[in-house]
Amino acid sequence: MGTQSSGNNTLLRFIREGQPLSFRQQLSLTVQLSLPAVLANTSAMVMQFIDAAMVGQLGADDSASVGLMGTTSWLFEGVLSAFAAGYAVQVAQLLGAKRNADARQLVRQAIVVCLLFSLVMAGLGGLLCRPLPVWLGAEEHIRTNATLYFGTFMLFVPFFMIDIVASSMLRSSGNMRIPSILNIAMCILDVIFNFLLIFPTRDITVMGHTMTMPGAGFGVVGAALGTASAGLVISLLMAYYLVFRSNELRLTLDRGTFKPSWLKFKKAIHISTPMGLQHIMMCSASIVITGIVAPLGSIALAANSFGITAESLCYMSGYGIADAATTLIGQSLGAGRKRLTRSFAWITVSSGMAIMGLMAVMMYVFAPQLMGLMSPVPEVVDLGARCLRVEAWAEPLFAASIIGYGVFVGAGYTLVPCGINLVSMWMVRLGLSAIMVRTMGLYGVWMAMAIELCFRGCVYLLWLSSKRWMRSVID
């Protein structure tokens, strides 16, 4: 790891100092920055897969109550990430311009502003936790557990924000290793805490030996507490590394003020507002789709929830490469290197499409086995596997949209891609879902999703091939 980190720093220094990078060096840097993030994201989804399997053992109703609130939880996490990105993009560009002291000053401001914002979001989530299951059309017998799950999750939002801010700042400096290691550790802690909190005390047999395993028996609430507790521990470790250990961003290198700057705040809002609005509208659309699925019953809700978890094993590699793309584009533009910026854009997008295409083949082949690991209910397994197989065809173009978006975020060019995502989601996916669910049920909803992802990916590829976005950024 030490050698890889040294290689990262050397090649990133080439970017900042205006030295030429061959195609091989650009590809090498892309791989070095992407690999830790891909491994971390993939391990996170493996652990969420195990997490979902644990909840699945409680039955279809408990699985449905967690799945019902999953999209809303992602909505809040996405808004928090978008808000932090407004500062992280500026930090990457300042480091690219070799203005390290200014970057550290911005980190101080980001910590204060983002924490205040997270308190507001936690309060809003607390107000919504009771009426939301009713608004989503959930069956009455799963509403209480859904409310308890979401309300427990929202209590820990400030700690999730600490993790988001610290990890995004470290990634903006090119340090993918530490956030990746800590996020993998968070996944492991999540499984351990869930194992102890979800199930009651029981006897288990390991290699022929029976032993008593303690457990709290909190059920659905235990799943929320397990995830939240793991997030709390890792957020504190992530913050410690940023403040005291980071080579370029540790705040002990100099003295500065934590008082927010209005100009930097305005620039952060300019970058993050389209992203935040996109997350709200995209997740709102997903919530609407959940509302479309909910009347189909607990089997469809559980299959939809488990299917989303299983699919994430495929696309998390794309998000890891998108993180690397954001760093590479931000630092290249900060250094004023337009040609290198465009080169990194295509290298990252092409790599992501190839990797997610390979993952899609595996998802198609092993769809029944993936669903079977999460649910013992045959109807849930069969329906979920059919949905995964239609979705597999869209994954390569889904990669183009995921990583293309990461490219645009690194450039601070967020308005147009957010518009692309919103039009695609609300007009194409929602429109088709509302029509196709009537005759095809949940399978029709997933077919609509696959069509929309292909459409969105094609639009991103066309926009990337245009030079308009680069001219807009430079201007």
Coordinates of C-alpha atoms in Angstrom, one line a residue:
M1 CA 0.0 0.0 0.0
G2 CA 2.9 2.3 0.8
T3 CA 4.4 1.9 -2.7
Q4 CA 1.0 2.5 -4.3
S5 CA 0.4 5.6 -2.3
S6 CA 3.9 6.9 -3.2
G7 CA 3.0 6.3 -6.9
N8 CA -0.2 8.2 -6.5
N9 CA 1.5 11.2 -5.0
T10 CA 4.2 11.2 -7.7
L11 CA 1.8 11.2 -10.6
L12 CA -0.5 13.7 -9.0
R13 CA 2.5 16.0 -8.6
F14 CA 3.1 15.6 -12.3
I15 CA -0.4 17.0 -12.9
R16 CA 0.1 20.0 -10.5
E17 CA 3.6 20.8 -11.9
G18 CA 2.5 20.7 -15.6
Q19 CA 4.7 17.7 -16.4
P20 CA 3.6 15.4 -19.3
L21 CA 1.8 12.1 -18.6
S22 CA 1.8 9.3 -21.1
F23 CA -1.4 7.3 -21.7
R24 CA 0.1 4.5 -19.7
Q25 CA 0.7 6.8 -16.7
Q26 CA -2.8 8.3 -17.0
L27 CA -4.3 4.8 -17.0
S28 CA -2.0 3.7 -14.1
L29 CA -3.1 6.7 -12.0
T30 CA -6.7 6.0 -12.8
V31 CA -6.4 2.4 -11.6
Q32 CA -4.4 3.4 -8.5
L33 CA -7.0 5.9 -7.5
S34 CA -10.0 3.8 -8.5
L35 CA -9.0 0.4 -7.0
P36 CA -9.2 1.3 -3.3
A37 CA -12.6 3.1 -3.9
V38 CA -13.9 0.2 -6.0
L39 CA -12.8 -2.4 -3.3
A40 CA -14.4 -0.3 -0.5
N41 CA -17.7 0.3 -2.4
T42 CA -17.9 -3.4 -3.4
S43 CA -17.1 -4.6 0.2
A44 CA -19.8 -2.1 1.4
M45 CA -22.3 -3.6 -0.8
V46 CA -21.3 -7.2 0.1
M47 CA -21.8 -6.2 3.8
Q48 CA -25.2 -4.6 2.9
F49 CA -26.0 -7.8 1.1
I50 CA -25.3 -9.7 4.3
D51 CA -27.2 -7.1 6.3
A52 CA -30.2 -7.6 4.0
A53 CA -29.9 -11.3 4.4
M54 CA -30.0 -10.9 8.1
V55 CA -33.2 -8.9 8.0
G56 CA -34.6 -11.3 5.4
Q57 CA -34.5 -14.0 8.0
L58 CA -37.1 -12.1 10.0
G59 CA -39.7 -12.5 7.2
A60 CA -41.1 -10.7 4.2
D61 CA -42.9 -8.1 6.3
D62 CA -39.8 -6.9 8.2
S63 CA -37.8 -6.9 5.0
A64 CA -40.5 -4.8 3.3
S65 CA -40.5 -2.3 6.2
V66 CA -36.8 -1.7 5.8
G67 CA -37.0 -1.7 2.0
L68 CA -39.8 0.8 2.1
M69 CA -37.6 3.4 3.9
G70 CA -34.4 2.6 2.1
T71 CA -34.9 5.1 -0.7
T72 CA -35.7 7.9 1.7
S73 CA -32.5 7.1 3.7
W74 CA -30.6 7.4 0.4
L75 CA -32.2 10.7 -0.3
F76 CA -30.9 12.2 3.0
E77 CA -27.4 10.7 2.5
G78 CA -27.3 12.0 -1.0
V79 CA -28.2 15.5 0.0
L80 CA -25.5 15.4 2.7
S81 CA -23.0 14.2 0.2
A82 CA -24.0 16.9 -2.3
F83 CA -23.6 19.6 0.3
A84 CA -20.1 18.4 1.3
A85 CA -19.1 18.1 -2.4
G86 CA -19.5 21.8 -2.9
Y87 CA -16.4 22.2 -0.6
A88 CA -14.6 19.1 -1.7
V89 CA -14.5 20.1 -5.3
Q90 CA -13.0 23.5 -4.4
V91 CA -10.4 21.7 -2.2
A92 CA -9.3 19.5 -5.1
Q93 CA -8.9 22.5 -7.4
L94 CA -6.9 24.4 -4.8
L95 CA -4.6 21.5 -4.4
G96 CA -4.2 21.2 -8.1
A97 CA -3.2 24.9 -8.2
K98 CA -0.7 24.2 -5.3
R99 CA -2.6 26.4 -2.8
N100 CA -2.4 24.0 0.0
A101 CA -2.8 26.5 2.9
D102 CA -6.0 27.8 1.3
A103 CA -7.3 24.2 0.9
R104 CA -6.8 23.6 4.6
Q105 CA -8.6 26.8 5.5
L106 CA -11.5 25.7 3.4
V107 CA -11.6 22.3 5.2
R108 CA -12.0 24.1 8.5
Q109 CA -15.0 26.1 7.1
A110 CA -16.5 22.9 5.6
I111 CA -16.5 21.1 8.9
V112 CA -18.5 23.8 10.6
V113 CA -21.0 24.5 7.8
C114 CA -21.7 20.9 7.0
L115 CA -22.3 19.9 10.7
L116 CA -24.8 22.7 11.1
F117 CA -26.5 21.6 7.9
S118 CA -26.7 17.9 9.1
L119 CA -28.5 19.0 12.3
V120 CA -31.2 20.7 10.2
M121 CA -31.5 17.5 8.1
A122 CA -31.7 15.3 11.2
G123 CA -34.6 17.4 12.6
L124 CA -36.4 17.3 9.3
G125 CA -36.1 13.5 9.1
G126 CA -37.4 13.2 12.7
L127 CA -40.5 15.1 11.6
L128 CA -41.1 12.9 8.6
C129 CA -40.5 9.4 10.1
R130 CA -44.1 8.9 11.3
P131 CA -46.2 10.1 8.3
L132 CA -43.8 8.9 5.5
P133 CA -44.9 5.2 5.5
V134 CA -48.5 6.3 5.2
W135 CA -47.6 8.6 2.3
L136 CA -45.8 5.8 0.5
G137 CA -49.0 3.6 0.7
A138 CA -47.5 0.9 2.9
E139 CA -49.7 -1.7 4.3
E140 CA -50.7 -0.9 7.9
H141 CA -49.0 -3.8 9.5
I142 CA -45.5 -2.7 8.4
R143 CA -45.8 1.0 9.1
T144 CA -44.7 0.9 12.8
N145 CA -41.4 -0.9 12.0
A146 CA -40.8 1.4 9.0
T147 CA -41.2 4.4 11.3
L148 CA -38.9 3.0 14.0
Y149 CA -36.2 2.0 11.4
F150 CA -36.1 5.5 9.8
G151 CA -36.4 7.5 13.0
T152 CA -33.4 5.6 14.6
F153 CA -31.4 6.1 11.4
M154 CA -32.0 9.9 11.5
L155 CA -30.7 10.3 15.0
F156 CA -27.2 9.5 13.8
V157 CA -27.2 11.8 10.7
P158 CA -24.5 14.3 12.2
F159 CA -22.1 11.4 12.5
F160 CA -22.7 10.3 9.0
M161 CA -22.0 13.8 7.9
I162 CA -18.6 13.8 9.7
D163 CA -17.7 10.7 7.8
I164 CA -18.9 12.2 4.5
V165 CA -16.9 15.4 4.9
A166 CA -13.7 13.8 6.1
S167 CA -13.7 11.1 3.5
S168 CA -14.5 13.5 0.6
M169 CA -11.7 15.8 1.6
L170 CA -9.2 13.0 1.8
R171 CA -10.3 11.8 -1.6
S172 CA -10.0 15.3 -3.1
S173 CA -6.3 15.2 -2.1
G174 CA -5.8 11.9 -3.9
N175 CA -5.9 9.8 -0.7
M176 CA -8.3 6.9 -1.6
R177 CA -6.6 4.4 0.6
I178 CA -7.6 5.6 4.1
P179 CA -11.3 6.3 3.3
S180 CA -11.4 2.9 1.6
I181 CA -9.9 1.0 4.5
L182 CA -12.1 2.8 7.0
N183 CA -15.2 2.2 4.9
I184 CA -14.4 -1.5 4.7
A185 CA -14.0 -1.5 8.5
M186 CA -17.4 0.2 8.8
C187 CA -19.0 -2.6 6.8
I188 CA -17.5 -5.3 9.0
L189 CA -18.6 -3.4 12.2
D190 CA -22.1 -3.1 10.6
V191 CA -22.4 -6.8 10.2
I192 CA -21.1 -7.5 13.7
F193 CA -23.4 -5.0 15.4
N194 CA -26.4 -6.2 13.3
F195 CA -25.6 -9.8 14.3
L196 CA -25.8 -8.8 18.0
L197 CA -28.7 -6.4 17.8
I198 CA -31.1 -7.9 15.3
F199 CA -31.5 -11.4 16.7
P200 CA -32.3 -12.5 20.3
T201 CA -30.0 -14.7 22.4
R202 CA -29.9 -18.2 20.8
D203 CA -27.9 -21.3 20.5
I204 CA -25.8 -21.7 17.3
T205 CA -23.7 -24.7 16.1
V206 CA -20.2 -24.1 14.7
M207 CA -18.2 -27.1 13.5
G208 CA -20.3 -29.5 15.6
H209 CA -20.0 -27.4 18.8
T210 CA -23.1 -25.7 20.2
M211 CA -22.7 -22.3 21.9
T212 CA -24.9 -19.6 23.2
M213 CA -24.8 -16.4 21.1
P214 CA -26.0 -13.3 23.0
G215 CA -28.3 -10.9 21.2
A216 CA -30.6 -8.0 21.9
G217 CA -33.4 -9.2 19.7
F218 CA -34.3 -5.6 18.5
G219 CA -35.3 -6.8 15.0
V220 CA -35.7 -4.0 12.5
V221 CA -34.6 -1.4 15.0
G222 CA -31.5 -3.5 15.6
A223 CA -30.7 -3.2 11.9
A224 CA -30.8 0.6 12.1
L225 CA -28.8 0.7 15.3
G226 CA -26.2 -1.6 13.9
T227 CA -25.6 0.6 10.8
A228 CA -25.7 3.8 12.9
S229 CA -23.2 2.5 15.5
A230 CA -20.8 1.4 12.8
G231 CA -21.1 4.9 11.2
L232 CA -20.4 6.6 14.5
V233 CA -17.2 4.7 15.2
I234 CA -15.8 5.2 11.7
S235 CA -16.8 8.8 11.4
L236 CA -14.6 9.6 14.5
L237 CA -11.6 7.7 13.1
M238 CA -12.0 9.4 9.7
A239 CA -12.1 12.8 11.3
Y240 CA -9.1 12.1 13.3
Y241 CA -7.0 11.1 10.2
L242 CA -8.1 14.2 8.3
V243 CA -7.3 16.6 11.2
F244 CA -4.1 15.1 12.5
R245 CA -2.6 12.7 9.9
S246 CA -3.3 13.8 6.3
N247 CA -0.1 14.8 4.5
E248 CA -1.6 17.9 2.8
L249 CA -4.8 18.7 4.7
R250 CA -4.1 18.0 8.4
L251 CA -5.1 21.1 10.3
T252 CA -2.2 21.0 12.6
L253 CA 0.1 22.2 9.8
D254 CA -1.0 25.8 10.4
R255 CA -3.4 28.0 12.3
G256 CA -6.6 29.2 10.8
T257 CA -10.2 30.2 11.5
F258 CA -13.3 28.0 11.5
K259 CA -15.4 31.0 10.7
P260 CA -17.2 30.4 7.3
S261 CA -16.3 32.7 4.4
W262 CA -19.3 34.0 2.5
L263 CA -17.6 33.9 -0.8
K264 CA -16.5 30.2 -0.4
F265 CA -19.9 29.4 0.9
K266 CA -21.5 30.9 -2.2
K267 CA -19.3 29.0 -4.5
A268 CA -20.0 25.8 -2.6
I269 CA -23.7 26.4 -2.9
H270 CA -23.3 27.1 -6.6
I271 CA -21.7 23.7 -7.0
S272 CA -23.8 21.7 -4.6
T273 CA -27.3 23.1 -5.2
P274 CA -27.8 21.4 -8.5
M275 CA -26.4 18.2 -7.1
G276 CA -28.6 18.5 -4.0
L277 CA -31.7 19.2 -6.0
Q278 CA -30.9 16.3 -8.3
H279 CA -30.5 14.0 -5.3
I280 CA -33.8 15.2 -3.9
M281 CA -35.7 14.8 -7.2
M282 CA -34.0 11.5 -8.1
C283 CA -34.7 10.0 -4.8
S284 CA -38.2 11.5 -4.7
A285 CA -38.8 9.7 -8.0
S286 CA -37.5 6.5 -6.5
I287 CA -39.9 7.1 -3.5
V288 CA -42.7 7.5 -6.0
I289 CA -41.7 4.3 -7.7
T290 CA -41.7 2.6 -4.2
G291 CA -45.2 4.0 -3.9
I292 CA -46.1 2.4 -7.2
V293 CA -44.6 -1.0 -6.0
A294 CA -46.1 -0.9 -2.4
P295 CA -49.7 -1.7 -3.5
L296 CA -48.3 -4.9 -5.1
G297 CA -47.8 -6.3 -1.6
S298 CA -45.0 -7.5 0.7
I299 CA -43.6 -10.0 -1.8
A300 CA -43.1 -7.3 -4.5
L301 CA -41.7 -4.8 -1.9
A302 CA -39.2 -7.4 -0.5
A303 CA -38.2 -8.5 -4.1
N304 CA -37.7 -4.9 -5.1
S305 CA -35.6 -4.1 -2.0
F306 CA -33.4 -7.2 -2.3
G307 CA -33.1 -6.7 -6.0
I308 CA -31.7 -3.2 -5.5
T309 CA -29.2 -4.5 -3.0
A310 CA -28.1 -7.2 -5.3
E311 CA -27.8 -4.9 -8.3
S312 CA -25.6 -2.5 -6.2
L313 CA -22.9 -5.2 -6.2
C314 CA -22.7 -4.5 -9.9
Y315 CA -22.7 -0.7 -10.0
M316 CA -20.6 0.1 -6.9
S317 CA -17.5 -0.4 -9.0
G318 CA -18.7 2.5 -11.2
Y319 CA -19.1 4.8 -8.2
G320 CA -15.6 3.9 -7.1
I321 CA -14.2 4.9 -10.5
A322 CA -16.4 8.0 -10.4
D323 CA -14.7 9.1 -7.2
A324 CA -11.3 8.8 -8.9
A325 CA -12.6 10.7 -11.9
T326 CA -13.8 13.6 -9.7
T327 CA -10.3 13.9 -8.1
L328 CA -8.4 13.6 -11.4
I329 CA -10.7 16.1 -13.2
G330 CA -10.6 18.6 -10.3
Q331 CA -6.9 18.6 -9.9
S332 CA -6.2 18.7 -13.7
L333 CA -8.5 21.7 -14.1
G334 CA -7.0 23.3 -11.0
A335 CA -3.6 23.0 -12.7
G336 CA -5.1 24.5 -15.9
R337 CA -4.5 21.4 -18.1
K338 CA -7.5 21.1 -20.4
R339 CA -6.2 18.4 -22.7
L340 CA -5.3 16.1 -19.8
T341 CA -8.8 16.8 -18.3
R342 CA -10.5 15.5 -21.4
S343 CA -8.2 12.5 -21.6
F344 CA -8.9 11.5 -18.0
A345 CA -12.6 11.9 -18.7
W346 CA -12.6 9.3 -21.4
I347 CA -10.2 6.9 -19.7
T348 CA -12.4 6.7 -16.6
V349 CA -15.7 6.4 -18.4
S350 CA -14.4 3.7 -20.8
S351 CA -12.8 1.7 -17.9
G352 CA -16.1 1.9 -15.9
M353 CA -18.2 0.7 -18.8
A354 CA -15.9 -2.3 -19.4
I355 CA -15.9 -3.3 -15.7
M356 CA -19.6 -2.9 -15.1
G357 CA -20.3 -4.8 -18.3
L358 CA -18.4 -7.8 -16.9
M359 CA -20.2 -7.5 -13.6
A360 CA -23.5 -7.4 -15.4
V361 CA -22.7 -10.8 -17.1
M362 CA -22.1 -12.3 -13.6
M363 CA -25.3 -10.7 -12.2
Y364 CA -27.3 -12.2 -15.1
V365 CA -25.9 -15.7 -14.6
F366 CA -26.1 -15.8 -10.8
A367 CA -29.3 -13.8 -10.2
P368 CA -31.3 -16.6 -8.6
Q369 CA -28.4 -17.5 -6.3
L370 CA -27.9 -13.8 -5.2
M371 CA -31.6 -13.5 -4.4
G372 CA -31.6 -16.8 -2.6
L373 CA -28.9 -15.7 -0.3
M374 CA -31.1 -12.8 1.0
S375 CA -34.5 -14.4 1.2
P376 CA -35.8 -17.9 2.0
V377 CA -39.2 -17.0 0.3
P378 CA -39.3 -18.7 -3.1
E379 CA -41.7 -16.1 -4.6
V380 CA -39.4 -13.3 -3.6
V381 CA -36.4 -15.1 -5.1
D382 CA -38.1 -15.9 -8.4
L383 CA -39.5 -12.4 -8.9
G384 CA -36.2 -10.6 -7.9
A385 CA -34.1 -12.8 -10.2
R386 CA -36.3 -12.0 -13.2
C387 CA -35.9 -8.3 -12.4
L388 CA -32.1 -8.5 -12.0
R389 CA -31.7 -10.2 -15.4
V390 CA -33.6 -7.5 -17.3
E391 CA -31.5 -4.9 -15.5
A392 CA -28.2 -6.5 -16.4
W393 CA -28.6 -5.3 -20.0
A394 CA -28.4 -1.7 -18.9
E395 CA -25.3 -1.8 -16.7
P396 CA -22.6 -0.7 -19.2
L397 CA -24.6 2.5 -20.2
F398 CA -25.4 3.0 -16.5
A399 CA -21.7 3.1 -16.0
A400 CA -21.4 5.9 -18.5
S401 CA -23.9 8.0 -16.6
I402 CA -22.3 7.3 -13.2
I403 CA -18.7 8.1 -14.2
G404 CA -19.7 10.9 -16.6
Y405 CA -21.4 12.6 -13.7
G406 CA -18.3 12.2 -11.6
V407 CA -16.3 13.8 -14.3
F408 CA -18.6 16.8 -14.4
V409 CA -18.6 17.1 -10.6
G410 CA -14.8 17.3 -10.6
A411 CA -15.1 20.2 -13.1
G412 CA -17.7 22.0 -10.9
Y413 CA -20.0 21.6 -13.9
T414 CA -23.2 20.3 -12.2
L415 CA -26.2 22.1 -13.6
V416 CA -26.5 20.4 -17.0
P417 CA -25.8 16.8 -15.8
C418 CA -28.3 17.3 -13.0
G419 CA -30.9 18.4 -15.7
I420 CA -30.1 15.3 -17.7
N421 CA -30.7 13.0 -14.7
L422 CA -33.9 14.7 -13.7
V423 CA -35.5 14.6 -17.2
S424 CA -34.4 11.0 -17.6
M425 CA -35.7 9.9 -14.3
W426 CA -39.0 11.8 -14.1
M427 CA -40.1 11.7 -17.7
V428 CA -38.7 8.3 -18.9
R429 CA -38.5 6.0 -15.9
L430 CA -41.6 7.3 -14.0
G431 CA -43.7 7.5 -17.1
L432 CA -42.8 4.0 -18.3
S433 CA -43.1 2.6 -14.7
A434 CA -46.6 3.9 -14.3
I435 CA -47.7 2.4 -17.6
M436 CA -45.9 -1.0 -17.4
V437 CA -46.7 -1.8 -13.8
R438 CA -50.4 -2.2 -14.7
T439 CA -49.8 -5.2 -16.9
M440 CA -46.4 -6.5 -15.9
G441 CA -46.2 -5.8 -12.2
L442 CA -42.8 -5.4 -10.6
Y443 CA -41.1 -6.8 -13.7
G444 CA -42.5 -3.9 -15.7
V445 CA -41.1 -1.4 -13.2
W446 CA -37.6 -2.9 -13.6
M447 CA -37.9 -3.0 -17.4
A448 CA -38.7 0.7 -17.4
M449 CA -35.6 1.3 -15.2
A450 CA -33.4 -0.6 -17.7
I451 CA -34.8 1.4 -20.6
E452 CA -34.2 4.7 -18.8
L453 CA -30.6 3.9 -17.8
C454 CA -29.8 3.1 -21.4
F455 CA -31.3 6.4 -22.5
R456 CA -29.4 8.4 -19.8
G457 CA -26.1 6.7 -20.6
C458 CA -26.4 7.6 -24.2
V459 CA -27.1 11.2 -23.4
Y460 CA -24.0 11.4 -21.2
L461 CA -21.8 10.0 -23.9
L462 CA -23.0 12.5 -26.4
W463 CA -22.5 15.4 -23.9
L464 CA -19.0 14.2 -23.0
S465 CA -18.1 14.0 -26.7
S466 CA -19.1 17.7 -27.1
K467 CA -16.7 20.4 -26.2
R468 CA -19.4 22.7 -24.8
W469 CA -19.0 21.5 -21.2
M470 CA -15.2 22.2 -21.2
R471 CA -15.7 25.6 -22.7
S472 CA -18.3 26.4 -20.1
V473 CA -15.9 25.4 -17.2
I474 CA -13.0 27.4 -18.6
D475 CA -15.1 30.5 -19.1

